[in-house]
Tab-separated table of C-alpha atoms and ligand atoms in Angstrom:
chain	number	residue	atom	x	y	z
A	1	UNK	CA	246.371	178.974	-24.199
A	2	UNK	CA	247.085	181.831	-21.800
A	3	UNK	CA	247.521	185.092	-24.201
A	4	UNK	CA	250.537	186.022	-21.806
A	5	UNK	CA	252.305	183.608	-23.828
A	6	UNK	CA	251.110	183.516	-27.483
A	7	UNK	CA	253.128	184.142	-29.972
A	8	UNK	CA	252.951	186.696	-32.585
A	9	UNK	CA	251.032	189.894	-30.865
A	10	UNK	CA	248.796	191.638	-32.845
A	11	UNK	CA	249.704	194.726	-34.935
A	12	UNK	CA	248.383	198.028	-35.924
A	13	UNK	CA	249.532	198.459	-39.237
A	14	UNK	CA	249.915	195.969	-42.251
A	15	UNK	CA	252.775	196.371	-45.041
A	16	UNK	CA	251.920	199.173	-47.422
A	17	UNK	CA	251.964	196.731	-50.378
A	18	UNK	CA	248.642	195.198	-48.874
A	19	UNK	CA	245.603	195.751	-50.591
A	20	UNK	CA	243.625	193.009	-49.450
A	21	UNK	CA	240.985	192.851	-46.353
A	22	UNK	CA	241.832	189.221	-45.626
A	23	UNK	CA	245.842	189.552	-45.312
A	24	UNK	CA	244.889	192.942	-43.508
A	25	UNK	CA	243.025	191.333	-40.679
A	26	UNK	CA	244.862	188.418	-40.831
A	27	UNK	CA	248.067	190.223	-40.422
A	28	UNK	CA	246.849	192.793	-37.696
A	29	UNK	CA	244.876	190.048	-35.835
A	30	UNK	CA	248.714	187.996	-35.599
A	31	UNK	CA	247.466	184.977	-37.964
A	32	UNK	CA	250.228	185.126	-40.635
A	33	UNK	CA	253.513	186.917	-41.351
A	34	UNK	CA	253.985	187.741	-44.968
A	35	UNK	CA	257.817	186.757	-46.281
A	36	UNK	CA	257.345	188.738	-49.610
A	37	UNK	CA	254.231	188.675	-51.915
A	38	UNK	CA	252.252	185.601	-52.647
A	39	UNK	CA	253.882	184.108	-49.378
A	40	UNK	CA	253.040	183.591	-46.019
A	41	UNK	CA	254.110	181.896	-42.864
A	42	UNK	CA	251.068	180.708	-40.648
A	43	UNK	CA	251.933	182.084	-37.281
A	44	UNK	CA	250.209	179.614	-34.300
A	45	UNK	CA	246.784	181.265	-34.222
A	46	UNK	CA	246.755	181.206	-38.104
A	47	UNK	CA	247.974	177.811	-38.137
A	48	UNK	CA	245.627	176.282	-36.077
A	49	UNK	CA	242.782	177.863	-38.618
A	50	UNK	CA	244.751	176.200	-41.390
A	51	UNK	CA	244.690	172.453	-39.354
A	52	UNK	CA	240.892	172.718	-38.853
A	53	UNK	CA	240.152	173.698	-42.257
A	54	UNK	CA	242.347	170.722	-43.299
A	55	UNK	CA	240.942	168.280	-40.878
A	56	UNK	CA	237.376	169.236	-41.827
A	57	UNK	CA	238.181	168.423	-45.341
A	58	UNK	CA	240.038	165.089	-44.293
A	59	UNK	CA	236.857	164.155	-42.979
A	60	UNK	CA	235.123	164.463	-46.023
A	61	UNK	CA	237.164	163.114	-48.669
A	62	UNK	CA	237.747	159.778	-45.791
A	63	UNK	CA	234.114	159.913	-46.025
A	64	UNK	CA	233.899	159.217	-49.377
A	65	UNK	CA	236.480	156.840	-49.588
A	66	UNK	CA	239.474	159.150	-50.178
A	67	UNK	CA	242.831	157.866	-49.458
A	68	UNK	CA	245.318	160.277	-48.080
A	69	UNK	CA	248.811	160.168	-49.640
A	70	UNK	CA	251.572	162.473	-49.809
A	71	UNK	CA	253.878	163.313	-53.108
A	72	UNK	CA	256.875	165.331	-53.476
A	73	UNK	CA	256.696	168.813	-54.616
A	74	UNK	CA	260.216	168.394	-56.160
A	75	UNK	CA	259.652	166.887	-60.146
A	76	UNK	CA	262.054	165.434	-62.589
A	77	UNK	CA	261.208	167.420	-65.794
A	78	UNK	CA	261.210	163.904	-67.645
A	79	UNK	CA	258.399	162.848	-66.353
A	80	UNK	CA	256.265	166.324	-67.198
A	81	UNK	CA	257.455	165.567	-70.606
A	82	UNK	CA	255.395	162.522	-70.998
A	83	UNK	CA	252.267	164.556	-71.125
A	84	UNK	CA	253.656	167.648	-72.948
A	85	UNK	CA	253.077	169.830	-69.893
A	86	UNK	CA	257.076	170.722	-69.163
A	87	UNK	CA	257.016	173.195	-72.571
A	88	UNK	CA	253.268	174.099	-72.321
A	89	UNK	CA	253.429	178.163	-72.570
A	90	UNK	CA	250.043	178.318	-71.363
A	91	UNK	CA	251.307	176.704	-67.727
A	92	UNK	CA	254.193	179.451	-67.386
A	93	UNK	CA	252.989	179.330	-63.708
A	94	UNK	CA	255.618	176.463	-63.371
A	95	UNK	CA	259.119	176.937	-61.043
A	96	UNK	CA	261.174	175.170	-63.142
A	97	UNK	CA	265.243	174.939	-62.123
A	98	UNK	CA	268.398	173.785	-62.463
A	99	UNK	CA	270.144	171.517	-59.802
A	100	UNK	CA	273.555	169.631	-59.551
A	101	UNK	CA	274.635	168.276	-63.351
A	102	UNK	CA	272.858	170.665	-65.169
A	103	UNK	CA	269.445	168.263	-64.162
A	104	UNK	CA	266.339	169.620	-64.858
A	105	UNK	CA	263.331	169.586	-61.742
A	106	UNK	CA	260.160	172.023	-61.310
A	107	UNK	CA	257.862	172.420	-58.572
A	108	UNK	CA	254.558	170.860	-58.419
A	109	UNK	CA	251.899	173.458	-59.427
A	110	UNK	CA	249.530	169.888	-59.468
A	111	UNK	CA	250.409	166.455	-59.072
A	112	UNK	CA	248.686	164.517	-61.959
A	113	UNK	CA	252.124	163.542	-63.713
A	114	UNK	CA	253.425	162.608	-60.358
A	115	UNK	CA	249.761	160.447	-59.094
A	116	UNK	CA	249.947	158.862	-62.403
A	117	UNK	CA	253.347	157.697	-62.019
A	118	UNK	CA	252.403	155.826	-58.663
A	119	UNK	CA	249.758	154.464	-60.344
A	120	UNK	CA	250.970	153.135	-63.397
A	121	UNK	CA	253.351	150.935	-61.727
A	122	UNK	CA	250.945	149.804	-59.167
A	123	UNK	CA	247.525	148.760	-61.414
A	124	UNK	CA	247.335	145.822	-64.144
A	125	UNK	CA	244.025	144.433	-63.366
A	126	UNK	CA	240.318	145.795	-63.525
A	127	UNK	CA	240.376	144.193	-59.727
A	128	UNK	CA	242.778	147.354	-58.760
A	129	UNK	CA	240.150	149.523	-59.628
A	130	UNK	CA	238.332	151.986	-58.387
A	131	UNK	CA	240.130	154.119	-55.689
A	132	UNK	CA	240.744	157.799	-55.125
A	133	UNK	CA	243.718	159.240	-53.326
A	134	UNK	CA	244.263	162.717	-52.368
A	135	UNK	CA	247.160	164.813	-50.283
A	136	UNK	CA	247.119	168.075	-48.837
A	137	UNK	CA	250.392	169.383	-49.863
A	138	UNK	CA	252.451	173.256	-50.565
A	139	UNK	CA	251.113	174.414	-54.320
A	140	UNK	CA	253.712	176.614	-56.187
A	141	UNK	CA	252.676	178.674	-58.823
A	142	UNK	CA	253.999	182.118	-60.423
A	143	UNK	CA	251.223	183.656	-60.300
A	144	UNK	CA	251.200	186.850	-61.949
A	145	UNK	CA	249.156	188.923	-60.028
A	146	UNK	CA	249.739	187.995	-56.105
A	147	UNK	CA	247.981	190.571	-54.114
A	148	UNK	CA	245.200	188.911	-52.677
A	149	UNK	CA	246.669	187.712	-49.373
A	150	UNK	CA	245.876	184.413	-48.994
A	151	UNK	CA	243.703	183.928	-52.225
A	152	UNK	CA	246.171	183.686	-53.981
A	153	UNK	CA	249.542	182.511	-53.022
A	154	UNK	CA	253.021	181.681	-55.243
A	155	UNK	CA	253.331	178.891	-52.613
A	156	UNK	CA	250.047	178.395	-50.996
A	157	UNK	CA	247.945	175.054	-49.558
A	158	UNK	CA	245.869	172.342	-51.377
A	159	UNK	CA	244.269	168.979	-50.956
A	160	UNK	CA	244.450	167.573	-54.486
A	161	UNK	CA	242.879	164.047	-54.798
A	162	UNK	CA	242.557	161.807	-58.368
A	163	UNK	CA	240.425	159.098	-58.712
A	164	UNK	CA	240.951	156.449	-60.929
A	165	UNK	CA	238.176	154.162	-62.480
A	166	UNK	CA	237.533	151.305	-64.493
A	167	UNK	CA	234.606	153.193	-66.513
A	168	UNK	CA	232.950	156.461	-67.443
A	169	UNK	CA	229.979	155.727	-65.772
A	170	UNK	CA	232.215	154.837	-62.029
A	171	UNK	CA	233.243	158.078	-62.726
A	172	UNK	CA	230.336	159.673	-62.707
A	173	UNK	CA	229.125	158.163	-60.007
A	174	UNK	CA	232.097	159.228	-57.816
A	175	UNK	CA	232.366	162.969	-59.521
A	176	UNK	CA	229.030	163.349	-57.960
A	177	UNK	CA	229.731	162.196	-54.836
A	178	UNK	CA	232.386	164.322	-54.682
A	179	UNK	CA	230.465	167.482	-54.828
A	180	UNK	CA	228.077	166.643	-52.087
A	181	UNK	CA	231.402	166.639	-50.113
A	182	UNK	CA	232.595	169.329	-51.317
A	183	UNK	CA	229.272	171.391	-50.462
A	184	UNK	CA	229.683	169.393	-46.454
A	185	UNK	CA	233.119	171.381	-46.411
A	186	UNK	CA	232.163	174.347	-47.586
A	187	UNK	CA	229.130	174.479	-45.160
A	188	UNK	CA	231.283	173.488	-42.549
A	189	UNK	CA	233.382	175.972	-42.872
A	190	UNK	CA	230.927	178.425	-42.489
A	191	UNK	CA	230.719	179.365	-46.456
A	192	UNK	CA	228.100	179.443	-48.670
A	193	UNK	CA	229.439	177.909	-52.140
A	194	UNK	CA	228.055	177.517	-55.557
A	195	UNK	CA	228.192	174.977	-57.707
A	196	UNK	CA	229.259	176.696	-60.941
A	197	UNK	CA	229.620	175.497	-64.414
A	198	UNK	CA	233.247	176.453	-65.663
A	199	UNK	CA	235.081	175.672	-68.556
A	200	UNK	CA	237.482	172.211	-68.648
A	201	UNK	CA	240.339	174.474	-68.993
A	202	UNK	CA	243.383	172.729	-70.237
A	203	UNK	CA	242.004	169.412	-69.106
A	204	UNK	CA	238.208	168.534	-70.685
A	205	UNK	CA	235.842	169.748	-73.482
A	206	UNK	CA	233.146	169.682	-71.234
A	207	UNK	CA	232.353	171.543	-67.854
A	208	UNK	CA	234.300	171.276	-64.623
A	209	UNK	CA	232.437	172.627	-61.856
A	210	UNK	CA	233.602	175.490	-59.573
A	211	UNK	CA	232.796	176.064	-55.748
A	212	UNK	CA	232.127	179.783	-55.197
A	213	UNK	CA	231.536	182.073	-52.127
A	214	UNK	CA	229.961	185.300	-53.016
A	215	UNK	CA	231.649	188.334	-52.043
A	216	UNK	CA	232.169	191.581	-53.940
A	217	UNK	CA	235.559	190.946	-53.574
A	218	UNK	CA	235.942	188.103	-55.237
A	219	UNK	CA	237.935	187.820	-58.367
A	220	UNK	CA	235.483	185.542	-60.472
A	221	UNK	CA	231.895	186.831	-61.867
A	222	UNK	CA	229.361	184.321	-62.140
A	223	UNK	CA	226.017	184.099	-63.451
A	224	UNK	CA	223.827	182.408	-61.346
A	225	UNK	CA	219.970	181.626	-60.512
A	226	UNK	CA	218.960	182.805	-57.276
A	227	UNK	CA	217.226	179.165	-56.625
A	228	UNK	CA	220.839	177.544	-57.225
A	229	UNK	CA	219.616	175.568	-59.841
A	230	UNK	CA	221.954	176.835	-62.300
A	231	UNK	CA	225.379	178.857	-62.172
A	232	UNK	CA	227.911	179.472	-65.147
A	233	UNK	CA	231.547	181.551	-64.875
A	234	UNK	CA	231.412	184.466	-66.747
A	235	UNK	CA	234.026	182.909	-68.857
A	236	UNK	CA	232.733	180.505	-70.550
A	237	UNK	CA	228.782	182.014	-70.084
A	238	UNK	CA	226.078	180.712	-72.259
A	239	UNK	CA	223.626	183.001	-69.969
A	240	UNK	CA	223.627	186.596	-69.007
A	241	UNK	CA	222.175	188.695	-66.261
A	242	UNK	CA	218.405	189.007	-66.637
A	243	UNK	CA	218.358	185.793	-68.644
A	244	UNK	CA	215.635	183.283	-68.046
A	245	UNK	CA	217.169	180.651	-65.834
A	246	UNK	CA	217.344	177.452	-68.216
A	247	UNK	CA	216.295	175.303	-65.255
A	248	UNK	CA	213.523	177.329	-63.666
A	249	UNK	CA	213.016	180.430	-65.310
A	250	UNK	CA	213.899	182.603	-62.660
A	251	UNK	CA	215.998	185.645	-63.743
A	252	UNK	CA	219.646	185.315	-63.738
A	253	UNK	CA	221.712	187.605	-61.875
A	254	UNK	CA	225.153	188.281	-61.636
A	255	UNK	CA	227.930	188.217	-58.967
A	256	UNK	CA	231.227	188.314	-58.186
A	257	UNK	CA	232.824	185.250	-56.099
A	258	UNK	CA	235.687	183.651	-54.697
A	259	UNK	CA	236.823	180.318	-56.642
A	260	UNK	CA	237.150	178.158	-53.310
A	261	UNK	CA	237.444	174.208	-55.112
A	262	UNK	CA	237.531	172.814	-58.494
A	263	UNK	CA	236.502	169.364	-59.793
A	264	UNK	CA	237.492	168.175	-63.417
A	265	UNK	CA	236.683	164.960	-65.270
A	266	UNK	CA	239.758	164.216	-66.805
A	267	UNK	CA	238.884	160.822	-68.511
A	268	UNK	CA	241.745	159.354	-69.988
A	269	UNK	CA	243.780	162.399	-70.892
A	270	UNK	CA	246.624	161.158	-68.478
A	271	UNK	CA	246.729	157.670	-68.205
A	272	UNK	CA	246.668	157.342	-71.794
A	273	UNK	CA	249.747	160.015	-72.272
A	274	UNK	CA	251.485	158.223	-69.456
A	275	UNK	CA	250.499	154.621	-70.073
A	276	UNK	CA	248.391	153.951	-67.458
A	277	UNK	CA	246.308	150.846	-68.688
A	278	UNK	CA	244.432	148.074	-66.945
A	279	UNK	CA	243.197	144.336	-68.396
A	280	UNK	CA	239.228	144.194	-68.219
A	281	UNK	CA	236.697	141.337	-67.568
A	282	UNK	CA	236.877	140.961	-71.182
A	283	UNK	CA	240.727	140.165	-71.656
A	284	UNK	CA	241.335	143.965	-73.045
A	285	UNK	CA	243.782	146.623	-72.407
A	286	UNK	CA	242.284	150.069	-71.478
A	287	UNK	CA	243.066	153.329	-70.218
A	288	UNK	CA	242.229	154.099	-66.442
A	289	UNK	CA	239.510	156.881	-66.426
A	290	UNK	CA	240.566	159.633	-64.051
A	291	UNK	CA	239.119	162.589	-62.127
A	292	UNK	CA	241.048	165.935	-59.985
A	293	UNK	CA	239.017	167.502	-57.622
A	294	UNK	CA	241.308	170.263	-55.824
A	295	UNK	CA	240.576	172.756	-52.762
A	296	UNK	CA	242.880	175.284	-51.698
A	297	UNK	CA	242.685	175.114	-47.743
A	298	UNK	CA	245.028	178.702	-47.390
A	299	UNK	CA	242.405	179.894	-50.092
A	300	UNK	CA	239.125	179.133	-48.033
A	301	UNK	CA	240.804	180.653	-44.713
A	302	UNK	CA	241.225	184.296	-46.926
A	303	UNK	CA	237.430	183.443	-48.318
A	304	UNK	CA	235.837	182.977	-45.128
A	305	UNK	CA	237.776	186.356	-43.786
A	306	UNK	CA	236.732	188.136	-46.378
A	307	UNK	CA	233.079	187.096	-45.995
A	308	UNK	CA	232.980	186.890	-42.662
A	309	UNK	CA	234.264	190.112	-40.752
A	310	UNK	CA	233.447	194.058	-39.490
A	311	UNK	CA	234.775	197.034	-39.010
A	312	UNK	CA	236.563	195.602	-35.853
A	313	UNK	CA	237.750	192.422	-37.179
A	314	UNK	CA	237.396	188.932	-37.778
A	315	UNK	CA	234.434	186.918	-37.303
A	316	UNK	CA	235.324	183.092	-37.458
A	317	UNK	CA	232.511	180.745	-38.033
A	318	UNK	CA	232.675	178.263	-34.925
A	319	UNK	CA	234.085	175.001	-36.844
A	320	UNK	CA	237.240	176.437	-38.018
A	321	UNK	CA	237.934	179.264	-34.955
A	322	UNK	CA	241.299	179.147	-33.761
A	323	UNK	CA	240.112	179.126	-30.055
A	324	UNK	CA	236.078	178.471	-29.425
A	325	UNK	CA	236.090	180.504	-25.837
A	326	UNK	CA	237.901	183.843	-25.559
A	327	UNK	CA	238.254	184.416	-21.687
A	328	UNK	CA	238.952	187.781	-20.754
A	329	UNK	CA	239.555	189.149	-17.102
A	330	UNK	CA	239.168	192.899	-16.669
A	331	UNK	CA	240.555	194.757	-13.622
A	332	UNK	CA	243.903	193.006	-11.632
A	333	UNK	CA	242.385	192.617	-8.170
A	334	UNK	CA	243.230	188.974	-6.277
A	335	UNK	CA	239.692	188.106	-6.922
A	336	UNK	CA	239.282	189.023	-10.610
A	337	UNK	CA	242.562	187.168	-11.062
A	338	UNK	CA	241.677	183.635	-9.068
A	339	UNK	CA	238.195	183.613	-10.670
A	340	UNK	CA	239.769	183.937	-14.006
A	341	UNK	CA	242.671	181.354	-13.296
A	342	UNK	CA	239.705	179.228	-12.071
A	343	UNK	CA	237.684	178.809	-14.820
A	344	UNK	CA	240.317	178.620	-17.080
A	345	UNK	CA	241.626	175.238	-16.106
A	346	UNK	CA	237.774	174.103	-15.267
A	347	UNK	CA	237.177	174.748	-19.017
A	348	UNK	CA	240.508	173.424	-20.074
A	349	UNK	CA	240.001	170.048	-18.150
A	350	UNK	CA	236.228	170.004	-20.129
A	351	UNK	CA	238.293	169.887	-23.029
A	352	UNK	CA	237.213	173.591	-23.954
A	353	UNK	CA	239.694	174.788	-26.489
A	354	UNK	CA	240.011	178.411	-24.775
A	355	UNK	CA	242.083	181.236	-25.590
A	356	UNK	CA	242.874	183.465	-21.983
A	357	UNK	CA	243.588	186.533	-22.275
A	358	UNK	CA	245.385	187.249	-18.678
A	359	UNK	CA	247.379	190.241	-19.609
A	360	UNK	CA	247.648	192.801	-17.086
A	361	UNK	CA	246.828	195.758	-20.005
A	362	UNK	CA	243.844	197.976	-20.658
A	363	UNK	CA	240.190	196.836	-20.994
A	364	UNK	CA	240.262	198.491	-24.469
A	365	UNK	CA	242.728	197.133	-26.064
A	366	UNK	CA	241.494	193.706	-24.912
A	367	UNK	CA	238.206	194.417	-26.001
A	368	UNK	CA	239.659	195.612	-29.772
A	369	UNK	CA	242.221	192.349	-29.492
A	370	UNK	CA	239.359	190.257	-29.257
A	371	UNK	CA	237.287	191.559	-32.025
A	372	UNK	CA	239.747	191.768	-34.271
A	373	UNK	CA	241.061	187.930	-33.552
A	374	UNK	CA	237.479	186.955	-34.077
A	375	UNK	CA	236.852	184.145	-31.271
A	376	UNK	CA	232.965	183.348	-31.821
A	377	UNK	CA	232.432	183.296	-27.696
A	378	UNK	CA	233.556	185.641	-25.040
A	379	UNK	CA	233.434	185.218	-21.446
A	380	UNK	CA	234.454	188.272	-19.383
A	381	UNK	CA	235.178	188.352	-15.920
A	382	UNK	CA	235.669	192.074	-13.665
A	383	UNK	CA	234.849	193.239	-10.466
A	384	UNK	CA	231.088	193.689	-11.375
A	385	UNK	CA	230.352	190.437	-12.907
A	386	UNK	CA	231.982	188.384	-9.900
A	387	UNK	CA	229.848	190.695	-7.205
A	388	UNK	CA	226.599	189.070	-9.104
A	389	UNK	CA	229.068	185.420	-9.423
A	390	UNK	CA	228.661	185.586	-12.787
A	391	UNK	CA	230.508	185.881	-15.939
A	392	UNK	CA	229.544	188.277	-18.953
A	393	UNK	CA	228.819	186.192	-22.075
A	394	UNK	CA	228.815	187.765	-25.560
A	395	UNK	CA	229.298	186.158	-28.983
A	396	UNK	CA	231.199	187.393	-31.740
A	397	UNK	CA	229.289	189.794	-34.439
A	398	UNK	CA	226.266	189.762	-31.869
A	399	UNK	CA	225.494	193.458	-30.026
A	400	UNK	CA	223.569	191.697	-26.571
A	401	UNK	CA	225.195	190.608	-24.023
A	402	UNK	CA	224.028	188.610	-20.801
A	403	UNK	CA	225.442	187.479	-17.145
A	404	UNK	CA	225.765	183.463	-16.944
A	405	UNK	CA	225.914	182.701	-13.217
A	406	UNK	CA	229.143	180.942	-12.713
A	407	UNK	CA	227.309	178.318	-10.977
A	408	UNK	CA	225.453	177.396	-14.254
A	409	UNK	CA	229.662	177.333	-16.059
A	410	UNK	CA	230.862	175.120	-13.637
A	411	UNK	CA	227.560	172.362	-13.651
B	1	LIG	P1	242.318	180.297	-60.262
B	1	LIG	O1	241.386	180.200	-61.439
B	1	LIG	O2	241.748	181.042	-59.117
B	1	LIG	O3	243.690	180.732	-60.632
B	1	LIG	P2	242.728	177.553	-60.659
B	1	LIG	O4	241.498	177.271	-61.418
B	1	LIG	O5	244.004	177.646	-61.376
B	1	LIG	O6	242.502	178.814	-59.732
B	1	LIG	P3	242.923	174.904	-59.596
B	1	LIG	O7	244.115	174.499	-60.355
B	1	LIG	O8	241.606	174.360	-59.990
B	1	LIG	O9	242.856	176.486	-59.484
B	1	LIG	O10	243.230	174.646	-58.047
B	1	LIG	C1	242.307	174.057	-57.133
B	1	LIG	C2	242.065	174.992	-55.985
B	1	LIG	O11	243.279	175.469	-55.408
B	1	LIG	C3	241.319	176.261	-56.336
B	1	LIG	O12	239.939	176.022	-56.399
B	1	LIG	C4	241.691	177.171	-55.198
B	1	LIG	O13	240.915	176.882	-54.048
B	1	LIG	C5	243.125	176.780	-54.921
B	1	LIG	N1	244.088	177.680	-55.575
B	1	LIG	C6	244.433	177.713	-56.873
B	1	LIG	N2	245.371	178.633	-57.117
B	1	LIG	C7	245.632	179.219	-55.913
B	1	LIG	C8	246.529	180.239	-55.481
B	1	LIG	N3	247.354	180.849	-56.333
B	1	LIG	N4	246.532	180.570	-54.166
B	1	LIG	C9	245.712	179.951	-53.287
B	1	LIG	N5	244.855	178.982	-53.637
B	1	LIG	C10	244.816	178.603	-54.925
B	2	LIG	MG1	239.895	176.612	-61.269
């Protein structure tokens, strides 16, 4: 992509209602547009963060046999009445509207009502089972407190998959499964995550366990041993700083951390609300045991911002970059220019996914548009570098720099 032609330039100031470091930078850096508070359009560049976040965790929920589905947002408040959920005052995070006839809808803040429903009419037989399904899908939810840019949204991204099993134990099976792949994501996108004991919330008596990325600007404290062998949520805490780790002894500390994914064991609290029954081996009727295990994609692109910048800007971890190589040419000589035009479409025809910056402007502000936009490799061509042939190569966050012959870039 030449930069000549990208849309959304980047910006020197941010709206005065934003407090956050990751709508900052993704804002300035031309990632997103914000349409009012706890919404955000992703602009290209932001959008292709948002696709490889997605893809990554595709990958990983195909990989563990996830099927990927996709549900409408818009509900009929009928069927949120089967489980109670449509009056629930503790879920006033619902949109919930009128339309034509008076007719009642809301918009899907989760999808287990709706998953449920497909279900139901689609399993009789202990054959049917087990299988997991997931989409990745617009979340609303009216939040009360939306001021963290893109960690937390009123409409903002998930991939919410259910599975659905014949017995506890399948469950278990899969639940664990599920948070090795969870971990793969994380890691992938270039986060370190905890697994973290939380509380069932409105779903389980026992534990569901969180994914967090430390940062001190993250919203959730945690309690955690520095060998990972143990973490807890503040809110629900059996432990507290300076505590003997129950595991291994080691003292406890404490944190604060961004809640990037969520996994509950939900049993039959659905299925049995909402009829969802199967015939066993044995000739009996039984409830389907179920599981949600939910990421927010737009959430993780905030995290790893947050985690992952400097004083200058962003610094994306290679995976989920928008553009791998930033090519820069300094200086608008005939030479500067060819070389630059050059390597550009050698790179592009190696399948390179390159962003050019070819804009006849200012070293410095190409320089400060680059760090700020975060691409983890720079090439830089001028004057100087072609006199050696070479190119200047310099990765993101990293002081050094070095010439790479451009004999050695075209092998
Ligand atoms: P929180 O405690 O932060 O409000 P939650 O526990 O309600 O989140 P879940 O219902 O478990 O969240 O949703 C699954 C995932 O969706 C979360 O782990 C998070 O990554 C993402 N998510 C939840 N709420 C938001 C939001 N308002 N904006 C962006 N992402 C969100
Ligand atoms: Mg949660």
């Amino acid at each position: 992509m030449k930069q000549s032609q990208l849309f959304g330039k980047t910006l020197k100031t941010v709206p005065k209602d934003e407090v956050s470091r990751n709508a900052e930078l993704l804002i300035r850096g031309g990632f997103i547009d914000k349409l009012m508070a706890g919404a955000y359009s992703h602009l290209p560049l932001g959008y292709r963060v948002l696709n490889k976040i997605k893809n990554i965790i595709r990958e990983e929920m195909n990989g563990i046999g996830g099927q990927e589905l996709f549900m409408p947002a818009l509900q009929p408040k009928a069927l949120w009445e089967e489980t109670g959920r449509w009056n629930d005052p503790g879920k006033a995070v619902m949109f919930q509207f009128k339309g034509r006839e008076d007719k009642e809808y809301g918009l899907g803040w989760t999808h287990e009502e709706v998953i449920v429903d497909i279900a139901r009419k689609r399993v009789s037989s202990y054959k049917d089972l087990p299988f997991a399904l997931y989409q990745i899908q617009d979340k609303f939810r009216d939040e009360p407190r939306a001021k963290s840019g893109l960690l937390r949204g009123r409409e903002f991204n998930m991939k919410d998959m259910y599975s659905f099993h014949a017995t506890e134990e399948d469950l278990l099976n899969f639940y664990e499964k599920s948070k090795i792949a969870y971990l793969n994501v994380f890691k992938r996108c270039g986060l370190d995550a905890l697994v973290v004991e939380a509380s069932g919330g409105s779903f389980s008596k026992e534990f569901s366990h969180e994914f967090q990325a430390m940062t001190p600007f993250g919203e959730d404290i945690i309690f955690y041993c520095p060998k990972r062998d143990f973490a807890q949520n503040k809110e629900i805490a059996q432990v507290k700083a300076g505590d003997k780790c129950p595991i291994c002894g080691e003292k406890i500390l404490e944190g604060k951390a961004i809640e990037v994914g969520n996994i509950f064991k939900l049993y039959a609290k659905y299925s049995a609300s909402m009829k969802l029954q199967f015939t066993d081996a044995d000739g009996k009727k039984k409830d389907v045991i179920m599981g949600c295990y939910g990421i927010g994609p737009s959430r993780v692109m905030g995290a790893i911002v947050e985690v992952s910048n400097d004083q200058n800007g962003i610094i994306w971890p290679t995976d989920v970059a928008p553009y791998k190589i930033h090519l820069i040419t300094i200086g608008d000589s005939a030479a500067v220019i060819e070389a630059g035009e050059k390597l550009y479409n050698h790179l592009l025809k190696k399948g390179e996914e390159v962003l050019f910056d070819d804009r006849a402007i200012s070293p410095g502000v190409k320089f400060a548009d680059s760090d700020l936009i975060g691409i983890p490799t720079r090439l830089i061509i001028s004057e100087k570098t072609l006199t050696q042939e070479s190119v200047e190569f310099k990765r993101r966050g990293e002081a050094k720099n070095e010439l790479k012959p451009l004999k050695e870039l075209y092998a």
